[in-house]
Short mmCIF file of C-alpha atoms in Angstrom, two decimals:
data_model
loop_
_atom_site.label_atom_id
_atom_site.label_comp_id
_atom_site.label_asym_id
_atom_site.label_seq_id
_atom_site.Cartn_x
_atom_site.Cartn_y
_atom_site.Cartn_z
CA UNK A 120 0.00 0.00 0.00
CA UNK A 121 1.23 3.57 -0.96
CA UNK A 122 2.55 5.75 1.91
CA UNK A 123 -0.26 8.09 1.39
CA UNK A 124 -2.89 5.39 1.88
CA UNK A 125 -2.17 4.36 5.35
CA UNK A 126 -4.52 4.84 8.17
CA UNK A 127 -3.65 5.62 11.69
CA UNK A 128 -4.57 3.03 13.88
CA UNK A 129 -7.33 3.94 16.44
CA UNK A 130 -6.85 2.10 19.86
CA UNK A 131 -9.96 3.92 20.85
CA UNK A 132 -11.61 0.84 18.76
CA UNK A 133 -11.76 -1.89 21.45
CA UNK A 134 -10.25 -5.82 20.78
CA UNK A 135 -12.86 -8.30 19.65
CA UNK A 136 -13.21 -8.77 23.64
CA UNK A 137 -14.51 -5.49 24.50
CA UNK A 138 -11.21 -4.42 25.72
CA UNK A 139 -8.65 -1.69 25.11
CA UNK A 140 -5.49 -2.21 22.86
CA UNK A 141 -2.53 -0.39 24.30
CA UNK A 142 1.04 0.26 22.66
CA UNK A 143 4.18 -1.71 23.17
CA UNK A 144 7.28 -1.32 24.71
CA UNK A 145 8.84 -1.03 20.97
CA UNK A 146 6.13 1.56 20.00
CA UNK A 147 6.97 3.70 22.72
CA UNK A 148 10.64 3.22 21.83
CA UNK A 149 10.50 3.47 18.47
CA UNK A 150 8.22 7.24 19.32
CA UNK A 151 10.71 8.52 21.60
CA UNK A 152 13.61 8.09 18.92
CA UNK A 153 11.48 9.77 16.37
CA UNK A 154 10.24 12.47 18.52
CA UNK A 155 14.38 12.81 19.26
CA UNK A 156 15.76 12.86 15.67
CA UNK A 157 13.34 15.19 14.98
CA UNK A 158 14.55 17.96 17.15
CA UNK A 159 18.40 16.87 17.18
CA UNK A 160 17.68 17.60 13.14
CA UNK A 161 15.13 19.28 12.20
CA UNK A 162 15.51 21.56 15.64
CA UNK A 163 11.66 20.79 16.30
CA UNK A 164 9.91 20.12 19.36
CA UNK A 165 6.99 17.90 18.72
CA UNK A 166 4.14 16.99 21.13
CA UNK A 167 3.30 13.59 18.88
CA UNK A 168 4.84 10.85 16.42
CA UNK A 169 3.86 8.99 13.75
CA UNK A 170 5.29 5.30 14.28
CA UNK A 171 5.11 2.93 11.15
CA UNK A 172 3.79 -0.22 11.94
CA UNK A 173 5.03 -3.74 10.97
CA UNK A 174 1.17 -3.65 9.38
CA UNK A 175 1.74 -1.63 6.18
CA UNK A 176 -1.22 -0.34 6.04
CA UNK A 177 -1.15 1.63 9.52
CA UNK A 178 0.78 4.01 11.21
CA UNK A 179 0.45 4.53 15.04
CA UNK A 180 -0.12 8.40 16.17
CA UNK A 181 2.08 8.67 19.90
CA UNK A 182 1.83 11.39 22.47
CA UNK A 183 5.43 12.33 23.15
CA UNK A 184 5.11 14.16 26.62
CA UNK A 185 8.69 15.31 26.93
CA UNK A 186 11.70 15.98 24.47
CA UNK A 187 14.94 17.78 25.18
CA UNK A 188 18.61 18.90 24.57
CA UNK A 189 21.20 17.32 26.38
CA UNK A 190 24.48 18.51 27.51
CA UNK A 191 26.49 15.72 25.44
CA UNK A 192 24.67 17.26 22.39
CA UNK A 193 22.38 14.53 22.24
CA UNK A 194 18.46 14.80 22.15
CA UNK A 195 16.37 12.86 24.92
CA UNK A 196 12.82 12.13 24.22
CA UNK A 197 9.95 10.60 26.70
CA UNK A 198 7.33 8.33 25.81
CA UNK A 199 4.74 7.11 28.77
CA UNK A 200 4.21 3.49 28.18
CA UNK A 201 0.05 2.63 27.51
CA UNK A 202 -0.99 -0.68 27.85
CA UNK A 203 -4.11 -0.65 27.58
CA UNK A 204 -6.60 -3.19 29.84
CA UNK A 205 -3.84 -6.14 29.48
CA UNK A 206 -2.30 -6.14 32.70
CA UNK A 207 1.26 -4.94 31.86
CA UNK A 208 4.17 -4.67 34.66
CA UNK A 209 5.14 -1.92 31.99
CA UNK A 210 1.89 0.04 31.79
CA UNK A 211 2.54 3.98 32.95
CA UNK A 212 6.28 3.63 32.82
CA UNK A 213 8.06 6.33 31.32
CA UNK A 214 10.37 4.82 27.95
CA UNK A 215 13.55 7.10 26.78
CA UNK A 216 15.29 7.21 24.00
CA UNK A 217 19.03 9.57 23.92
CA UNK A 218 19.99 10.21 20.42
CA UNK A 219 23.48 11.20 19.27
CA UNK A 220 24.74 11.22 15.66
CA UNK A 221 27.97 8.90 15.74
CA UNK A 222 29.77 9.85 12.51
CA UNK A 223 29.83 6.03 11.59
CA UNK A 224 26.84 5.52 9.25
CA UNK A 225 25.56 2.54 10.82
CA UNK A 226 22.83 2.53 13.67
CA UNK A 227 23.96 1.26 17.13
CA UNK A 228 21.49 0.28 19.61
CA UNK A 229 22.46 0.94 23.17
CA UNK A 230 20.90 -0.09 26.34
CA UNK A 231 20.28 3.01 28.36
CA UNK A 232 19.43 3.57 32.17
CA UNK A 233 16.67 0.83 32.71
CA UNK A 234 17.33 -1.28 29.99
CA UNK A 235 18.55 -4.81 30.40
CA UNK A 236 21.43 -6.67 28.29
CA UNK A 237 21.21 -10.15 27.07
CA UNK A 238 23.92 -12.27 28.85
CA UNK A 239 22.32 -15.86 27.70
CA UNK A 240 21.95 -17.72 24.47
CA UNK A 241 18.55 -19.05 23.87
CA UNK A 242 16.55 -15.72 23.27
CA UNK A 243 16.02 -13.63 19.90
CA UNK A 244 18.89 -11.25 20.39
CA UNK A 245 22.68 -12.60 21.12
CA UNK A 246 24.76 -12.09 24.54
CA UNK A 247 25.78 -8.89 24.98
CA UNK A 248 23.43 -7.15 23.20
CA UNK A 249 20.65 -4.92 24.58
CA UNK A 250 17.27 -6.55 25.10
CA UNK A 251 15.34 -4.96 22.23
CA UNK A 252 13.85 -7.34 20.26
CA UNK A 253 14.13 -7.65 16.34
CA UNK A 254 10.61 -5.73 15.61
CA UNK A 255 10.83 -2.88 17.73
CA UNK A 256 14.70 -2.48 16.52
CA UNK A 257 13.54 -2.34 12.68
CA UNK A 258 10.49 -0.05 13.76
CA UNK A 259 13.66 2.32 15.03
CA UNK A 260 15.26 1.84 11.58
CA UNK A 261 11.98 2.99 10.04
CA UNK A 262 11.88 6.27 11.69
CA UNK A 263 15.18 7.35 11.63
CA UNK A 264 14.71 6.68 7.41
CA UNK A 265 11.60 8.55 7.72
CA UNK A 266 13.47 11.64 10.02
CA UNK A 267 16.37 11.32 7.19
CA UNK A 268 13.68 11.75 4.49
CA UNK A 269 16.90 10.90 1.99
CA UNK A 270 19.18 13.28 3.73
CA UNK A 271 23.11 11.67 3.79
CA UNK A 272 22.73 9.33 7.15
CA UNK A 273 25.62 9.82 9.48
CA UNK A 274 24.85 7.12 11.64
CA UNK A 275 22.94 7.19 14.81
CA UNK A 276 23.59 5.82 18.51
CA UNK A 277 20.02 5.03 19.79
CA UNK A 278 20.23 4.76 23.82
CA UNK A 279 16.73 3.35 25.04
CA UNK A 280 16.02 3.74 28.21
CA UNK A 281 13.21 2.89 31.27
CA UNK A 282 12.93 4.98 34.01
CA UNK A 283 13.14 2.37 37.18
CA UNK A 284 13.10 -0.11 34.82
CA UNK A 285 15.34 -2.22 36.84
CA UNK A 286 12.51 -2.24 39.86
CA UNK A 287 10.18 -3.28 36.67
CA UNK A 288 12.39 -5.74 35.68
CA UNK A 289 12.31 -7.24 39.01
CA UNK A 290 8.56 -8.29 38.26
CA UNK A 291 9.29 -10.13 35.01
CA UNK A 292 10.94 -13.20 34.04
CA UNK A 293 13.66 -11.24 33.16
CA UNK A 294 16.57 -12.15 35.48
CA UNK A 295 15.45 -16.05 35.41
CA UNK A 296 16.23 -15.46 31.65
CA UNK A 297 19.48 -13.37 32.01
CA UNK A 298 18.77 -10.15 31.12
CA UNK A 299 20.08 -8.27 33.42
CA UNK A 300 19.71 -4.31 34.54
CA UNK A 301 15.95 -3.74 33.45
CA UNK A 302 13.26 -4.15 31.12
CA UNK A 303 12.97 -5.31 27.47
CA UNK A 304 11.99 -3.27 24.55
CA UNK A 305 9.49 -5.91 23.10
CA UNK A 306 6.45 -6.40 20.39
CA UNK A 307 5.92 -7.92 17.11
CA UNK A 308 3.33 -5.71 15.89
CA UNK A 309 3.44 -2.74 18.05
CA UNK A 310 0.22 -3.07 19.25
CA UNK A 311 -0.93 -4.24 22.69
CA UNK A 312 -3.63 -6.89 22.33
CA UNK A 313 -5.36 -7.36 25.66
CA UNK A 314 -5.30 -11.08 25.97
CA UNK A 315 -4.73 -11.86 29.53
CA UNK A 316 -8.10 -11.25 31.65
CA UNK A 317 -11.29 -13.11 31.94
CA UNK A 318 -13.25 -11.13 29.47
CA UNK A 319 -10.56 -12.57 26.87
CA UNK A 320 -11.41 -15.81 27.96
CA UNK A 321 -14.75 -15.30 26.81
CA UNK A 322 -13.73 -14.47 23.30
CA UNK A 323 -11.71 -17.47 23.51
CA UNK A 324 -14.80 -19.39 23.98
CA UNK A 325 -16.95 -17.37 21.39
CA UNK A 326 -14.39 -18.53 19.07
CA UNK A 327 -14.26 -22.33 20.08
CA UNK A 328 -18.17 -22.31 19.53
CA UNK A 329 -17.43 -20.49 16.07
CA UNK A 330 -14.71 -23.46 15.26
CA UNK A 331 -16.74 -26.37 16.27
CA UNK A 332 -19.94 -24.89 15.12
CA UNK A 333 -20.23 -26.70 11.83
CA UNK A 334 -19.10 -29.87 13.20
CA UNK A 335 -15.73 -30.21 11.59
CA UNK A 336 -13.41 -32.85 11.57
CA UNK A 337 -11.01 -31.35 13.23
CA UNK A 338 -9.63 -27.93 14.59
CA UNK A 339 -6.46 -26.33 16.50
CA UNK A 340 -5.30 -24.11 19.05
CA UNK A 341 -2.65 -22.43 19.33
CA UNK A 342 -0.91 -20.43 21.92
CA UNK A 343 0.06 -17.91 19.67
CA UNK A 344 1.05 -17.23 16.06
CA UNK A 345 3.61 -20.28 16.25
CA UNK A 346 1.81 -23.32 14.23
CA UNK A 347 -0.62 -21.27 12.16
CA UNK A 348 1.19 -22.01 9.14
CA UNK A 349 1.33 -25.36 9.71
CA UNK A 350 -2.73 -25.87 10.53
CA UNK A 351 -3.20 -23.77 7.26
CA UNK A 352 -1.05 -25.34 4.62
CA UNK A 353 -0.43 -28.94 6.09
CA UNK A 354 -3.54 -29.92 8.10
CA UNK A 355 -5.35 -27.89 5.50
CA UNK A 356 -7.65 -25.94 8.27
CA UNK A 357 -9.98 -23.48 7.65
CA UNK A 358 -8.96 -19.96 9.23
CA UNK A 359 -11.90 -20.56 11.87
CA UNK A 360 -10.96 -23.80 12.90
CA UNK A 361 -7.68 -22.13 14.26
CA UNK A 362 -8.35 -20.81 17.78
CA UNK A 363 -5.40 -18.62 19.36
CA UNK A 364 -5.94 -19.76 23.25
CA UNK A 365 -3.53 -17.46 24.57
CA UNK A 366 -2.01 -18.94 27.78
CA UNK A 367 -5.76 -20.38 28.99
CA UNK A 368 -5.19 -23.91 27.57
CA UNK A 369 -7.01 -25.44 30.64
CA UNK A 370 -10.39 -22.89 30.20
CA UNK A 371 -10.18 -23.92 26.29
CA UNK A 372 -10.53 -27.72 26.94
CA UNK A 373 -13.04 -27.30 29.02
CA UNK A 374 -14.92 -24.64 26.56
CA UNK A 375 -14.31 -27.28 23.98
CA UNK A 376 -16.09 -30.45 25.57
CA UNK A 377 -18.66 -28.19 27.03
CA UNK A 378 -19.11 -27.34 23.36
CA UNK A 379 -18.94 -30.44 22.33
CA UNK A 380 -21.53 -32.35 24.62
CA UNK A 381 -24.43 -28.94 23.96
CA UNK A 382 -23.69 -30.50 20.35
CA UNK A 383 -23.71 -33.83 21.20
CA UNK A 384 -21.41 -34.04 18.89
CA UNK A 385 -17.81 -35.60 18.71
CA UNK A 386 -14.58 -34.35 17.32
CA UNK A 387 -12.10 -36.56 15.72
CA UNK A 388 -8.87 -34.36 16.23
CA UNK A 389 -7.92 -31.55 18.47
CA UNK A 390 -4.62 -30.73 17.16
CA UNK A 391 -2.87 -27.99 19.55
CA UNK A 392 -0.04 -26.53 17.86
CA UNK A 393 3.12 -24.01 19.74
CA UNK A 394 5.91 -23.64 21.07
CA UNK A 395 7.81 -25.94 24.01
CA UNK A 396 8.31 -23.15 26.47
CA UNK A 397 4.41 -22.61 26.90
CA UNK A 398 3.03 -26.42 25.94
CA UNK A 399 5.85 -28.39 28.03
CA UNK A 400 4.39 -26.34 31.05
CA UNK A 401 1.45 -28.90 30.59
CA UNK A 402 4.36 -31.14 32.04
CA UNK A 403 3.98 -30.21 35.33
CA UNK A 404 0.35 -30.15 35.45
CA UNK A 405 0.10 -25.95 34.64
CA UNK A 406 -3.11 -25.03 33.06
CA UNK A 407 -2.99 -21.49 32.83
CA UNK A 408 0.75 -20.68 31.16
CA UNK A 409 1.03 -17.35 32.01
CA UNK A 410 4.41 -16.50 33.70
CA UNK A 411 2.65 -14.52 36.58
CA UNK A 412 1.12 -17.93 37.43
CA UNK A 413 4.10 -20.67 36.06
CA UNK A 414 7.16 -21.64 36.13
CA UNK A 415 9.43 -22.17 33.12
CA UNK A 416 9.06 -25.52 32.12
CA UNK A 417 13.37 -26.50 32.07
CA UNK A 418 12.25 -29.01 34.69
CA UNK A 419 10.07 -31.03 33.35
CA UNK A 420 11.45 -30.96 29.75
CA UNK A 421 15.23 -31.91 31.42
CA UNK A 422 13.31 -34.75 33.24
CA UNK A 423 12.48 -36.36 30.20
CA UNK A 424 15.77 -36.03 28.54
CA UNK A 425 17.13 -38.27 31.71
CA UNK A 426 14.20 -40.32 31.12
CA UNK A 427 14.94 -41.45 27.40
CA UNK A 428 18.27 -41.55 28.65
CA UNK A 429 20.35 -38.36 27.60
CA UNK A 430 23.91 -38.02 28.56
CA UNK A 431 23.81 -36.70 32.24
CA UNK A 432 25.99 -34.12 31.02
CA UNK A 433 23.27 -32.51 28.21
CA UNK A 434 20.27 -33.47 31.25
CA UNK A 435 22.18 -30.70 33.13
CA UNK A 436 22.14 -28.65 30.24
CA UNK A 437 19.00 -28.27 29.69
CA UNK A 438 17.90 -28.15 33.27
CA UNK A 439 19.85 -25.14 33.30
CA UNK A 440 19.20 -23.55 30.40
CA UNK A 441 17.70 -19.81 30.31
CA UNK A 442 14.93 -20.56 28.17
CA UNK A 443 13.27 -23.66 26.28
CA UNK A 444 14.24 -22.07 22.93
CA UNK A 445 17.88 -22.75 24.47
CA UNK A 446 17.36 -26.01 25.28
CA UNK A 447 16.06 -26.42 21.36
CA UNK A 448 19.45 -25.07 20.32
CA UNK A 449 20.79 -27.75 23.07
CA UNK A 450 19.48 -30.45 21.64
CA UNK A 451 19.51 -29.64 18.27
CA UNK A 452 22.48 -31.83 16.67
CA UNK A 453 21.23 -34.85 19.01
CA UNK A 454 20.42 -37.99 17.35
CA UNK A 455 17.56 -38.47 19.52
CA UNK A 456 16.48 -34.87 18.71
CA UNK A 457 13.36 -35.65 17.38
CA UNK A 458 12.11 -38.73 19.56
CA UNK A 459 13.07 -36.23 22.24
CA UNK A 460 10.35 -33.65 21.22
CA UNK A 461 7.55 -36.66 19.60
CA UNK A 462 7.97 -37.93 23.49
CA UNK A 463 7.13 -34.35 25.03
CA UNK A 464 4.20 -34.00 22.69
CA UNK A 465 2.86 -37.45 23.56
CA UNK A 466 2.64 -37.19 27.05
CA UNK A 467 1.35 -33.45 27.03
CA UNK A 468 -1.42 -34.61 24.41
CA UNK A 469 -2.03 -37.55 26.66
CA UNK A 470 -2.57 -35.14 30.04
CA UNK A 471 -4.56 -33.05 27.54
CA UNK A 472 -6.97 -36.14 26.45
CA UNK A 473 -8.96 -36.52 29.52
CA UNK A 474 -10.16 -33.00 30.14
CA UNK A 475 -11.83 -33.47 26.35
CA UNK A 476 -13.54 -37.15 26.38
CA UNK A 477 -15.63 -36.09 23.28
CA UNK A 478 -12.75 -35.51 21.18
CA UNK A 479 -10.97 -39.13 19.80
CA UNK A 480 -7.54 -37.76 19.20
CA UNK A 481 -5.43 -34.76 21.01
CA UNK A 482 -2.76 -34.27 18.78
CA UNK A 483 0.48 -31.68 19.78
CA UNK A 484 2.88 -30.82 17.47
CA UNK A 485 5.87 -28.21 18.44
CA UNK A 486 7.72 -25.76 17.15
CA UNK A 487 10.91 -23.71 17.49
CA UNK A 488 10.19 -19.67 18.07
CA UNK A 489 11.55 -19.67 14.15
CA UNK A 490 8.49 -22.06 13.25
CA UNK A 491 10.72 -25.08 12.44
CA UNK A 492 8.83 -28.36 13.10
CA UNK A 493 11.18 -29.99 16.02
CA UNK A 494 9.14 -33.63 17.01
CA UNK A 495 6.55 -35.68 14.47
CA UNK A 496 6.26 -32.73 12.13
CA UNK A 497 9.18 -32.30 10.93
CA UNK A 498 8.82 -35.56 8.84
CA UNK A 499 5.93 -33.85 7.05
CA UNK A 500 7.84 -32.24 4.33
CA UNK A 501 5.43 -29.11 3.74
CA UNK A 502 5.64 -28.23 8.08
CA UNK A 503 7.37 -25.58 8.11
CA UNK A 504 6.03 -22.33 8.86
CA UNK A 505 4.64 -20.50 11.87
#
């Protein structure tokens, strides 16, 4: 779509639950830097930003409540975080950006005051790196272009920042996963979708009844986006036999049979399609994955490894890894790689079966954060994406 043809997008417009959107972390960012390299070169002041959107057909208007000169000649900018009704340890916390032309013609990202660093493989950005996450950091690429509007680009330092975003930090799984010194800068599509209350649990069941409403064969769920692909171009499911359960996979099952026996009807295959690091929670017998209200799931998943009988030496591994997407890069070059993960899914799908007696198969398939298939998928040769 043409530049001119966007449309800002109106979080005044509540989710499909009734609820308000908010913006992320990386929105906020992404603003402040804007709202910064817009006085450090155009020398103006601005009260609002317009933040392109990974959705190119909308832009995100920003209130900017705070932009200044510094000393070091560099340009700080304030952004309040908003997010919305989704309860967000983040929500009202003032984001930063400092911007300083570097001479170098690249773009460095810096982790300011508030700010963790990465000091642990298994996440989406490498050791030593700040903790902004690839979205928000091509957001900030976006808006410096946009600032630049083709002027020669010197090269910018970007230092984003959270004002007591190490006491934030504290609230998070953050230091479990070895960021250290505050927050993240997060979001894959800048917008805040307000999935973790009850109301959005009653969506979730809206759409279960809209899934199994003309008595399919089969549907899916999904934690998130991770799987989609797969239940579209392998399993060959319609879009509204795909259910995105958020972290409420106990609620769903039970929205699902409850569904299911109004019906009296039966379902021949729930397939439930994600990633490890929320499904292997299952493991331990958590229903609601939500990190306020689980644990990370190393535990259960290193447990296994022992029990198919791993080399003590990769069972400690994983038990200690930061992060199940580590432990997929762990076991990755395993010959039992594979049988590892099919194992996982069958016992999760087997604690899964008896919460949904109407349905004659539960069926888990997992995925890495990239959308690679890692247990009985990956010998279907078209499971790929996420």
């Amino acid at each position: 779509m043409s530049e001119s043809a966007r449309r800002p997008y109106d979080l005044a417009t509540p989710a499909p639950n009734g609820l308000r959107r908010g913006r992320t972390t990386g929105s906020c960012a992404t603003a402040a830097v804007k709202a910064a390299l817009t006085l450090l070169l155009r020398g103006e002041a601005v009260r609002e930003v317009e933040v392109s959107l990974p959705d190119p057909d909308y832009y995100l208007v920003v209130p900017v409540e705070k932009v200044e000169r510094l000393d070091s000649g560099a340009v700080r900018a304030e952004v309040l975080k908003y997010g919305g009704d989704d309860p967000d340890n983040t929500d009202g916390a003032t984001i930063f950006a400092e911007v300083s032309a570097n001479g170098t013609g690249a773009i460095r990202f810096i982790a300011a005051t508030g700010v963790g660093t990465v000091t642990q493989p298994g996440l989406r950005i490498p050791p030593g790196e700040p903790a902004i996450n690839p979205v928000p950091r091509q957001m900030m690429r976006w808006a410096v272009d946009e600032v630049l509007a083709g002027e020669p680009d010197p090269g910018f330092d970007l230092a984003i920042g959270c004002v007591d975003g190490d006491k934030i930090a504290k609230r998070t799984f953050n230091p479990m996963l070895g960021i250290v010194g505050g927050i993240s800068i997060l979001g894959t599509s800048g917008i805040v979708e307000p999935m973790s209350l009850a109301a959005w649990m009653a969506s979730i069941e809206v759409y279960i009844r809209v899934a199994l409403g003309h008595c399919p064969d089969a549907i899916a769920f999904t934690p998130g986006k991770i799987g989609r692909g797969y239940a579209a171009d392998t399993l060959g499911l319609e879009k509204k036999e795909v259910v995105q359960i958020a972290n409420f996979v106990g609620v769903s099952l039970d929205y699902a049979q409850q569904t299911l026996e109004e019906q009296q009807a039966r379902l021949g295959t729930l397939w439930v399609l994600g990633h490890p690091g929320k499904i292997a929670k299952l493991l331990d017998g958590v229903w609601d994955t939500h990190s306020s209200k689980s644990g990370m799931a190393m535990g259960s998943v290193a447990a296994v490894a022992a029990e198919l009988g791993f080399a003590a030496e990769l069972v400690e591994q994983i038990e200690k890894a930061n992060t199940v997407e580590n432990v997929v890069q762990i076991v990755r070059n395993e010959a039992g790689a594979r049988a590892y993960w099919m194992e996982i899914e069958r016992r999760v799908a087997a604690l899964m079966a008896p919460k949904v007696p109407s349905v004659d198969r539960v069926a888990v398939r997992l995925f890495s954060m990239d959308g690679t298939p890692l247990g009985e998928a990956a010998g279907d040769a078209s499971g790929e994406a996420a």
